[in-house]
Short mmCIF file of C-alpha atoms in Angstrom, two decimals:
data_model
loop_
_atom_site.label_atom_id
_atom_site.label_comp_id
_atom_site.label_asym_id
_atom_site.label_seq_id
_atom_site.Cartn_x
_atom_site.Cartn_y
_atom_site.Cartn_z
CA VAL A 1237 -86.75 -195.19 106.38
CA ARG A 1238 -87.55 -192.57 108.92
CA GLN A 1239 -88.07 -189.96 106.26
CA ALA A 1240 -90.42 -192.31 104.17
CA GLY A 1241 -92.47 -192.78 107.42
CA LYS A 1242 -92.80 -189.13 107.98
CA GLY A 1243 -93.91 -188.84 104.28
CA VAL A 1244 -96.54 -191.50 104.79
CA CYS A 1245 -97.87 -189.63 107.90
CA GLN A 1246 -98.15 -186.37 106.02
CA ILE A 1247 -100.04 -188.02 103.34
CA CYS A 1248 -102.52 -189.45 105.89
CA ILE A 1249 -102.98 -186.03 107.59
CA GLN A 1250 -103.71 -184.37 104.28
CA LEU A 1251 -106.34 -187.18 103.37
CA ALA A 1252 -108.09 -186.64 106.62
CA GLN A 1253 -108.26 -182.94 105.96
CA GLU A 1254 -109.47 -183.19 102.55
CA ASP A 1255 -111.84 -186.12 102.87
CA THR A 1256 -115.07 -186.09 104.61
CA ASP A 1257 -117.19 -189.01 103.05
CA GLY A 1258 -114.75 -191.91 103.65
CA ARG A 1259 -113.39 -191.87 99.97
CA LEU A 1260 -110.20 -190.65 98.51
CA PRO A 1261 -110.38 -187.18 96.80
CA ARG A 1262 -110.19 -187.20 93.09
CA ALA A 1263 -106.82 -185.45 93.08
CA VAL A 1264 -105.25 -187.87 95.48
CA ALA A 1265 -106.95 -191.10 94.15
CA ALA A 1266 -104.58 -190.89 91.06
CA GLU A 1267 -101.52 -191.55 93.48
CA PRO A 1268 -100.80 -195.32 93.48
CA GLN A 1269 -100.44 -197.32 96.52
CA LEU A 1270 -101.99 -194.85 99.08
CA ASN A 1271 -105.18 -196.87 99.42
CA CYS A 1272 -104.10 -200.32 98.62
CA ARG A 1273 -102.37 -200.95 102.09
CA THR A 1274 -102.79 -200.01 105.66
CA PRO A 1275 -100.40 -197.34 107.04
CA ALA A 1276 -98.51 -200.05 108.71
CA GLU A 1277 -97.81 -201.94 105.62
CA GLN A 1278 -97.03 -198.84 103.89
CA ARG A 1279 -94.27 -198.04 106.40
CA VAL A 1280 -93.03 -201.47 106.02
CA TYR A 1281 -92.92 -201.49 102.32
CA GLN A 1282 -91.29 -197.88 102.08
CA ALA A 1283 -88.12 -199.68 103.58
CA GLY A 1284 -88.06 -201.84 100.14
CA SER A 1285 -85.87 -200.73 97.35
CA GLY A 1286 -87.81 -199.36 94.40
CA TRP A 1287 -85.81 -200.93 91.67
CA LEU A 1288 -85.90 -204.25 93.52
CA ALA A 1289 -89.71 -204.16 93.57
CA VAL A 1290 -89.81 -203.23 89.90
CA LEU A 1291 -87.52 -206.13 88.99
CA THR A 1292 -89.41 -208.65 91.11
CA THR A 1293 -92.84 -207.44 89.65
CA TRP A 1294 -91.44 -207.91 86.14
CA ILE A 1295 -90.22 -211.30 86.89
CA ASN A 1296 -93.50 -212.38 88.37
CA VAL A 1297 -95.68 -210.87 85.63
CA THR A 1298 -93.55 -212.44 82.79
CA LYS A 1299 -93.77 -215.83 84.57
CA CYS A 1300 -97.45 -215.51 84.63
CA PHE A 1301 -97.57 -214.95 80.85
CA VAL A 1302 -95.07 -217.44 79.71
CA GLY A 1303 -95.96 -221.03 80.01
CA ALA A 1304 -97.40 -224.24 78.23
CA ALA A 1305 -99.55 -222.10 75.98
CA SER A 1306 -96.26 -220.95 74.02
CA PHE A 1307 -95.87 -224.50 72.73
CA GLU A 1308 -99.22 -224.62 71.20
CA LEU A 1309 -98.86 -221.31 69.32
CA PRO A 1310 -97.26 -222.63 66.13
CA ARG A 1311 -100.37 -224.87 65.40
CA ALA A 1312 -102.59 -221.86 66.50
CA PHE A 1313 -100.79 -219.76 64.04
CA SER A 1314 -101.21 -222.16 61.19
CA ASP A 1315 -105.01 -221.88 61.98
CA ALA A 1316 -104.92 -218.17 61.74
CA GLY A 1317 -102.47 -217.37 58.99
CA THR A 1318 -99.44 -215.24 59.32
CA VAL A 1319 -101.22 -211.75 59.08
CA GLY A 1320 -104.13 -212.99 61.25
CA ALA A 1321 -101.74 -214.30 63.96
CA ILE A 1322 -99.72 -211.11 64.10
CA VAL A 1323 -102.64 -208.89 64.22
CA GLY A 1324 -104.52 -211.01 66.56
CA VAL A 1325 -101.77 -211.49 69.13
CA CYS A 1326 -100.99 -207.66 69.05
CA LEU A 1327 -104.66 -206.84 69.61
CA LEU A 1328 -104.85 -209.27 72.37
CA ALA A 1329 -101.77 -207.85 74.02
CA VAL A 1330 -103.09 -204.23 73.83
CA LEU A 1331 -106.63 -205.14 75.04
CA SER A 1332 -104.99 -207.08 78.00
CA SER A 1333 -102.61 -204.23 78.97
CA PHE A 1334 -105.44 -202.04 79.12
CA SER A 1335 -108.08 -204.19 80.92
CA LEU A 1336 -105.53 -205.87 83.45
CA ARG A 1337 -103.93 -202.47 84.49
CA ARG A 1338 -107.48 -201.21 85.12
CA LEU A 1339 -108.17 -204.22 87.15
CA ALA A 1340 -105.21 -203.73 89.25
CA HIS A 1341 -106.19 -199.93 90.01
CA CYS A 1342 -109.53 -201.23 91.44
CA CYS A 1343 -107.78 -201.29 95.01
CA GLU A 1344 -107.11 -197.56 94.72
CA LEU A 1345 -110.87 -196.86 94.25
CA MET A 1346 -111.94 -198.57 97.59
CA PRO A 1347 -113.14 -196.58 100.44
CA ARG A 1348 -110.24 -195.59 102.68
CA ASN A 1349 -112.14 -196.50 105.81
CA LEU A 1350 -112.06 -200.12 104.73
CA ALA A 1351 -108.40 -199.88 104.08
CA SER A 1352 -107.85 -198.63 107.75
CA ARG A 1353 -109.64 -201.58 109.21
CA SER A 1354 -108.20 -204.11 106.91
CA GLY A 1355 -105.29 -206.32 108.09
CA SER A 1356 -104.06 -207.24 104.55
CA PRO A 1357 -104.46 -206.03 101.04
CA PHE A 1358 -107.82 -205.93 99.42
CA THR A 1359 -108.97 -208.92 97.70
CA TYR A 1360 -111.26 -209.42 94.57
CA TYR A 1361 -113.95 -210.61 96.90
CA GLN A 1362 -113.84 -207.24 98.79
CA ILE A 1363 -113.80 -205.14 95.63
CA GLY A 1364 -116.69 -207.10 94.24
CA GLN A 1365 -118.54 -206.65 97.36
CA GLU A 1366 -118.00 -202.79 97.23
CA ALA A 1367 -118.93 -202.49 93.68
CA PHE A 1368 -122.21 -204.88 93.55
CA GLY A 1369 -122.86 -205.96 97.10
CA ARG A 1370 -123.46 -209.74 97.71
CA PHE A 1371 -123.65 -210.44 93.97
CA GLY A 1372 -120.41 -208.88 93.17
CA ALA A 1373 -118.62 -210.52 96.03
CA ALA A 1374 -119.96 -214.09 95.23
CA THR A 1375 -119.28 -213.45 91.47
CA ALA A 1376 -115.66 -212.29 92.18
CA LEU A 1377 -115.01 -215.18 94.55
CA PHE A 1378 -116.48 -217.61 92.04
CA GLY A 1379 -114.20 -216.23 89.21
CA VAL A 1380 -111.03 -216.43 91.51
CA VAL A 1381 -111.78 -219.98 92.52
CA ALA A 1382 -112.90 -221.18 89.08
CA MET A 1383 -109.86 -219.75 87.37
CA THR A 1384 -107.39 -220.93 90.07
CA LEU A 1385 -108.66 -224.60 89.81
CA GLY A 1386 -108.93 -224.44 85.98
CA VAL A 1387 -105.42 -223.03 85.45
CA CYS A 1388 -103.62 -224.76 88.22
CA GLY A 1389 -105.24 -227.97 87.93
CA SER A 1390 -104.31 -228.09 84.11
CA TYR A 1391 -100.68 -227.25 85.06
CA ILE A 1392 -100.66 -229.99 87.73
CA VAL A 1393 -102.21 -232.69 85.43
CA PHE A 1394 -99.58 -231.57 82.71
CA VAL A 1395 -96.74 -232.03 85.02
CA CYS A 1396 -97.90 -235.34 86.50
CA THR A 1397 -98.58 -236.74 83.05
CA THR A 1398 -95.36 -235.54 81.57
CA MET A 1399 -93.20 -236.74 84.43
CA ALA A 1400 -94.91 -240.12 84.37
CA GLU A 1401 -94.21 -240.40 80.58
CA VAL A 1402 -90.54 -239.40 81.07
CA THR A 1403 -89.80 -241.59 84.16
CA GLY A 1404 -92.16 -244.51 83.73
CA MET A 1405 -93.55 -244.00 87.23
CA ARG A 1406 -97.37 -243.98 87.95
CA ARG A 1407 -99.24 -240.57 87.53
CA GLU A 1408 -100.53 -240.85 91.26
CA VAL A 1409 -97.09 -240.98 92.55
CA TRP A 1410 -96.07 -237.85 90.67
CA LEU A 1411 -99.36 -236.21 91.95
CA VAL A 1412 -98.39 -236.79 95.52
CA LEU A 1413 -94.60 -235.53 94.74
CA THR A 1414 -96.06 -232.51 93.08
CA MET A 1415 -98.42 -231.66 95.72
CA ALA A 1416 -95.51 -232.11 98.31
CA ALA A 1417 -93.59 -229.39 96.52
CA ILE A 1418 -96.57 -226.95 95.85
CA VAL A 1419 -97.99 -226.79 99.41
CA PRO A 1420 -94.96 -225.49 101.21
CA LEU A 1421 -94.15 -223.10 98.33
CA SER A 1422 -97.74 -221.68 98.46
CA TRP A 1423 -97.00 -220.52 102.12
CA MET A 1424 -94.64 -217.88 100.90
CA ARG A 1425 -96.02 -214.60 102.23
CA HIS A 1426 -94.87 -212.14 99.73
CA LEU A 1427 -94.65 -212.28 96.04
CA ARG A 1428 -91.08 -210.75 96.15
CA ILE A 1429 -90.00 -214.15 97.58
CA VAL A 1430 -92.08 -215.92 94.83
CA ALA A 1431 -89.97 -213.99 92.31
CA ILE A 1432 -87.01 -216.38 93.06
CA THR A 1433 -89.06 -219.41 91.89
CA SER A 1434 -90.47 -217.43 89.04
CA PHE A 1435 -86.97 -216.56 87.72
CA PHE A 1436 -86.04 -220.19 87.47
CA GLY A 1437 -89.39 -220.84 85.78
CA ILE A 1438 -88.71 -218.33 83.19
CA VAL A 1439 -84.97 -219.62 82.74
CA ALA A 1440 -86.55 -223.14 82.26
CA LEU A 1441 -89.03 -221.92 79.65
CA LEU A 1442 -86.62 -219.95 77.73
CA THR A 1443 -84.24 -223.02 77.52
CA ALA A 1444 -87.15 -225.19 76.33
CA VAL A 1445 -88.04 -222.70 73.70
CA ILE A 1446 -84.46 -222.40 72.63
CA SER A 1447 -84.24 -226.31 72.45
CA VAL A 1448 -87.43 -226.52 70.18
CA THR A 1449 -86.14 -223.70 68.09
CA LEU A 1450 -82.73 -225.19 67.37
CA ASP A 1451 -84.50 -228.62 66.35
CA ALA A 1452 -86.87 -226.67 64.10
CA ALA A 1453 -83.96 -224.90 62.57
CA GLU A 1454 -82.43 -228.35 61.56
CA GLN A 1455 -85.65 -229.23 59.64
CA GLN A 1456 -86.32 -228.90 55.79
CA PRO A 1457 -89.15 -226.44 55.57
CA PRO A 1458 -92.04 -228.32 53.63
CA GLN A 1459 -93.19 -225.11 52.02
CA PRO A 1460 -91.79 -221.78 51.03
CA ILE A 1461 -92.66 -218.70 53.25
CA GLY A 1462 -94.74 -217.21 50.48
CA ASN A 1463 -97.07 -220.28 50.36
CA MET A 1464 -97.91 -219.82 54.08
CA THR A 1465 -101.56 -218.92 54.69
CA LYS A 1466 -102.12 -215.32 55.22
CA PHE A 1467 -105.57 -215.34 56.96
CA ASP A 1468 -107.98 -218.33 57.78
CA PRO A 1469 -111.36 -217.18 58.93
CA GLU A 1470 -112.71 -220.68 59.37
CA HIS A 1471 -110.27 -221.63 62.00
CA TYR A 1472 -109.60 -218.15 63.49
CA PRO A 1473 -111.83 -218.71 66.53
CA MET A 1474 -109.61 -221.70 67.62
CA PHE A 1475 -106.64 -219.44 67.29
CA LEU A 1476 -108.12 -216.69 69.48
CA GLY A 1477 -108.70 -219.41 72.16
CA ASN A 1478 -105.19 -220.63 72.18
CA ALA A 1479 -103.66 -217.18 71.79
CA GLY A 1480 -105.95 -215.52 74.56
CA PHE A 1481 -104.62 -218.15 77.07
CA LEU A 1482 -101.16 -216.37 76.88
CA TYR A 1483 -102.60 -213.14 78.59
CA LEU A 1484 -104.96 -214.91 81.01
CA ILE A 1485 -103.60 -213.58 84.40
CA SER A 1486 -106.52 -211.58 85.69
CA THR A 1487 -106.42 -213.15 89.05
CA ALA A 1488 -102.67 -212.53 89.76
CA VAL A 1489 -102.50 -208.78 88.51
CA LEU A 1490 -104.00 -207.35 91.62
CA PRO A 1491 -101.72 -208.91 94.22
CA LEU A 1492 -98.74 -208.30 91.85
CA TYR A 1493 -99.66 -204.65 91.92
CA GLN A 1494 -100.13 -204.54 95.71
CA ASP A 1495 -96.76 -206.11 96.34
CA MET A 1496 -94.92 -203.27 94.86
CA ASP A 1497 -93.83 -200.52 97.40
CA VAL A 1498 -94.83 -196.80 97.43
CA GLN A 1499 -91.78 -195.73 95.45
CA SER A 1500 -92.12 -198.36 92.54
CA ALA A 1501 -95.76 -198.47 92.32
CA PRO A 1502 -95.87 -195.30 89.82
CA HIS A 1503 -93.82 -197.50 87.46
CA PHE A 1504 -96.38 -200.36 87.45
CA ALA A 1505 -97.62 -199.44 84.08
CA ALA A 1506 -94.25 -199.38 82.42
CA THR A 1507 -93.20 -202.41 84.14
CA PHE A 1508 -96.47 -204.46 83.06
CA ASN A 1509 -96.31 -203.14 79.48
CA SER A 1510 -92.50 -203.89 79.02
CA SER A 1511 -93.33 -207.59 80.21
CA ILE A 1512 -96.05 -207.74 77.73
CA VAL A 1513 -93.88 -206.50 74.80
CA PHE A 1514 -91.20 -209.00 75.65
CA VAL A 1515 -93.65 -211.86 76.00
CA THR A 1516 -95.46 -210.97 72.78
CA LEU A 1517 -92.44 -210.53 70.60
CA LEU A 1518 -90.94 -213.84 72.01
CA ASN A 1519 -94.00 -215.77 71.26
CA LEU A 1520 -94.67 -214.34 67.86
CA ALA A 1521 -91.13 -215.22 66.74
CA PHE A 1522 -91.14 -218.60 68.29
CA GLY A 1523 -94.75 -219.55 67.00
CA LEU A 1524 -94.22 -218.37 63.35
CA PHE A 1525 -90.77 -219.90 63.08
CA ALA A 1526 -91.70 -223.35 64.46
CA TRP A 1527 -94.81 -223.08 62.26
CA TYR A 1528 -92.70 -222.57 59.14
CA ALA A 1529 -90.08 -225.08 59.98
CA TYR A 1530 -92.50 -228.02 60.77
CA GLY A 1531 -95.07 -227.00 58.12
CA SER A 1532 -98.92 -226.64 57.91
CA CYS A 1533 -101.39 -229.36 58.39
CA SER A 1534 -104.12 -230.32 55.72
CA SER A 1535 -106.64 -233.15 55.64
CA ASP A 1536 -105.66 -234.10 52.14
CA SER A 1537 -101.80 -234.33 52.70
CA ASP A 1538 -99.63 -236.96 54.23
CA VAL A 1539 -96.65 -234.51 54.63
CA ARG A 1540 -95.47 -233.92 58.19
CA CYS A 1541 -96.87 -230.87 59.92
CA VAL A 1542 -96.75 -228.95 63.25
CA ASP A 1543 -98.24 -230.81 66.03
CA GLY A 1544 -100.97 -229.49 68.42
CA ASN A 1545 -98.25 -229.14 71.06
CA VAL A 1546 -94.92 -228.50 69.23
CA ILE A 1547 -93.07 -230.76 71.62
CA GLY A 1548 -94.80 -233.65 69.80
CA ASN A 1549 -92.65 -232.77 66.67
CA LEU A 1550 -89.35 -233.53 68.74
CA SER A 1551 -87.71 -236.83 68.14
CA VAL A 1552 -87.64 -239.27 71.08
CA GLY A 1553 -84.45 -238.67 72.72
CA PRO A 1554 -82.60 -236.49 75.25
CA VAL A 1555 -83.80 -233.13 73.74
CA LYS A 1556 -87.46 -233.92 74.08
CA THR A 1557 -86.94 -235.27 77.47
CA ALA A 1558 -85.08 -232.11 78.51
CA VAL A 1559 -87.82 -229.96 77.04
CA GLN A 1560 -90.41 -232.00 79.02
CA LEU A 1561 -88.72 -231.58 82.27
CA LEU A 1562 -87.95 -227.86 81.92
CA LEU A 1563 -91.45 -227.22 81.02
CA SER A 1564 -92.75 -229.18 84.03
CA VAL A 1565 -90.52 -226.99 86.22
CA ASP A 1566 -91.81 -223.96 84.72
CA LEU A 1567 -95.43 -224.92 85.25
CA LEU A 1568 -94.78 -225.95 88.82
CA PHE A 1569 -93.60 -222.45 89.54
CA THR A 1570 -96.34 -220.81 87.68
CA THR A 1571 -98.79 -222.54 89.77
CA ILE A 1572 -97.43 -220.78 92.85
CA VAL A 1573 -98.13 -217.38 91.49
CA PHE A 1574 -101.59 -218.22 90.51
CA LEU A 1575 -102.41 -219.84 93.97
CA TYR A 1576 -101.48 -216.60 95.69
CA PRO A 1577 -104.79 -214.56 95.14
CA PHE A 1578 -106.74 -217.65 96.04
CA ASN A 1579 -104.81 -218.13 99.30
CA GLU A 1580 -105.47 -214.48 100.03
CA ALA A 1581 -109.30 -214.81 99.65
CA LEU A 1582 -109.58 -218.08 101.43
CA GLU A 1583 -107.49 -216.63 104.32
CA ARG A 1584 -109.82 -213.60 104.57
CA GLN A 1585 -113.04 -215.63 104.43
CA LEU A 1586 -111.84 -218.48 106.87
CA LEU A 1587 -109.70 -216.84 109.39
CA LYS A 1588 -111.61 -213.61 109.57
CA PRO A 1589 -109.00 -211.12 110.62
CA GLN A 1590 -109.92 -209.38 114.07
CA HIS A 1591 -107.43 -206.56 113.95
CA GLY A 1592 -105.19 -204.50 111.53
CA GLY A 1593 -101.92 -205.55 110.09
CA THR A 1594 -99.14 -206.68 112.17
CA GLY A 1595 -96.15 -204.41 112.54
CA GLY A 1596 -93.84 -206.96 110.99
CA GLY A 1597 -93.98 -208.84 107.65
CA GLY A 1598 -97.08 -210.70 108.58
CA GLY A 1599 -99.61 -208.25 106.93
CA ALA A 1600 -102.78 -210.20 107.64
CA ALA A 1601 -104.17 -211.20 111.04
CA GLY A 1602 -103.53 -214.86 111.81
CA GLY A 1603 -99.85 -214.62 111.02
CA ASP A 1604 -98.02 -216.58 108.54
CA GLY A 1605 -98.55 -219.96 110.45
CA GLY A 1606 -102.51 -219.42 109.85
CA GLU A 1607 -102.12 -218.91 106.12
CA GLY A 1608 -99.91 -221.90 105.96
CA MET A 1609 -102.64 -223.98 107.56
CA VAL A 1610 -105.29 -222.69 105.17
CA SER A 1611 -103.15 -223.11 102.16
#
C-alpha cells in the first residue's frame, strides 16, 4: 500500500509538470483512473485487490444485463426469425460494447482541476455540464432520472404484482415490503458491496432460466426447426425494442467503471466485453430454444405458442411459482445497481459537498449518513 501511494504521488507530480491548462496531456489521458477519482480516493482504492475489483465489476455488469427481458426474448425472436434474431442481438451487443465503454471513459476527459476539488467521483451531471454547459447538465440529469424511474419503477411494479399473484396478498402490501428492502440496500456506499447482492441475483436468474429450459425440453415442439421463420421484416422493429432492453445499462456503466481500483481499471474493457459475450450467448441459446419448444404464434392457428413472457407457458404449479419468486429476487437486486448513479447525482445536487473526499471510505462530503438520508 505504501508503494502504491508513492506511485500515485509520482503520477501527480508528473501531471503537474506536464500540464499547464488544467487538462490531462494526451499521452497521460489514456491511462485509466488517473482523473476519475481524487488523490485521496486513489490511495484508498490502491489498497484493494486488483482481481477482486475485476470480479465484482464483472458480477455487477452481468447483473445489470440479465433480468426480466430474458424471458420476453423467445417471443421477440419469433417476431424476428432465427437469422434476424441472431444477427440483431450480436449487432446490438457490439454497438453496446462500443458506446458504453466510451461513455465510461468520459470521466477521464474531465478537467483535472475539477477532480482535485471534487469530493466524489464524477457524475453524468458534471460531465454533461463540462461538455455542453447548463443544457448538457440538465439533459444528463433528466436522462439519469428518467431512466432510473422507468427501469426501477417497472421492476418494482413487476415484483409487487408477481408476489401478490403468488401469495394472494394485496399489491400495496408488497409495495411497502419491497420499498422497505430497497431503501436500506440503496445506502451501500460502494458497488463492491452491491456485488454481493448482484451475485445472488445472477444465481436466482440462472436458476429461473434453467427451470424454464427444463420445462421447455419436456414439450413436443409443434414445428420442425427447418420451418421456423428466418426473417420477418414486418415485426422486426418490435424485436429490436425487446432485445435492445437487454443492453440498457447506460446510467450504471460510469459508476461501475469508477468503482474499479487503479490496478484493475486497465482491464475494464476485457471485463465488460466478457460479460457481454456471456449474456449474449446465454440469451441467444435460451430464447431460440424456448421459441422452438413452445412454437411460433400466428393469427390463423389455434396451436399453442410461445407467450409474450415465457413464464406464461409454464403450467400452474411449484415450478412456475419458483420461477416467479426467483425472478422477483433477481429484479430486486437489479434495482439496487440502477439506483446507485441516481443516488450519486441526487447527493451531489442536494448536499452540495463543501470539501474534498474524506480520508476513509466516505468518498463524498456529508458521509454515509448524509447519502442514506437522501436515498
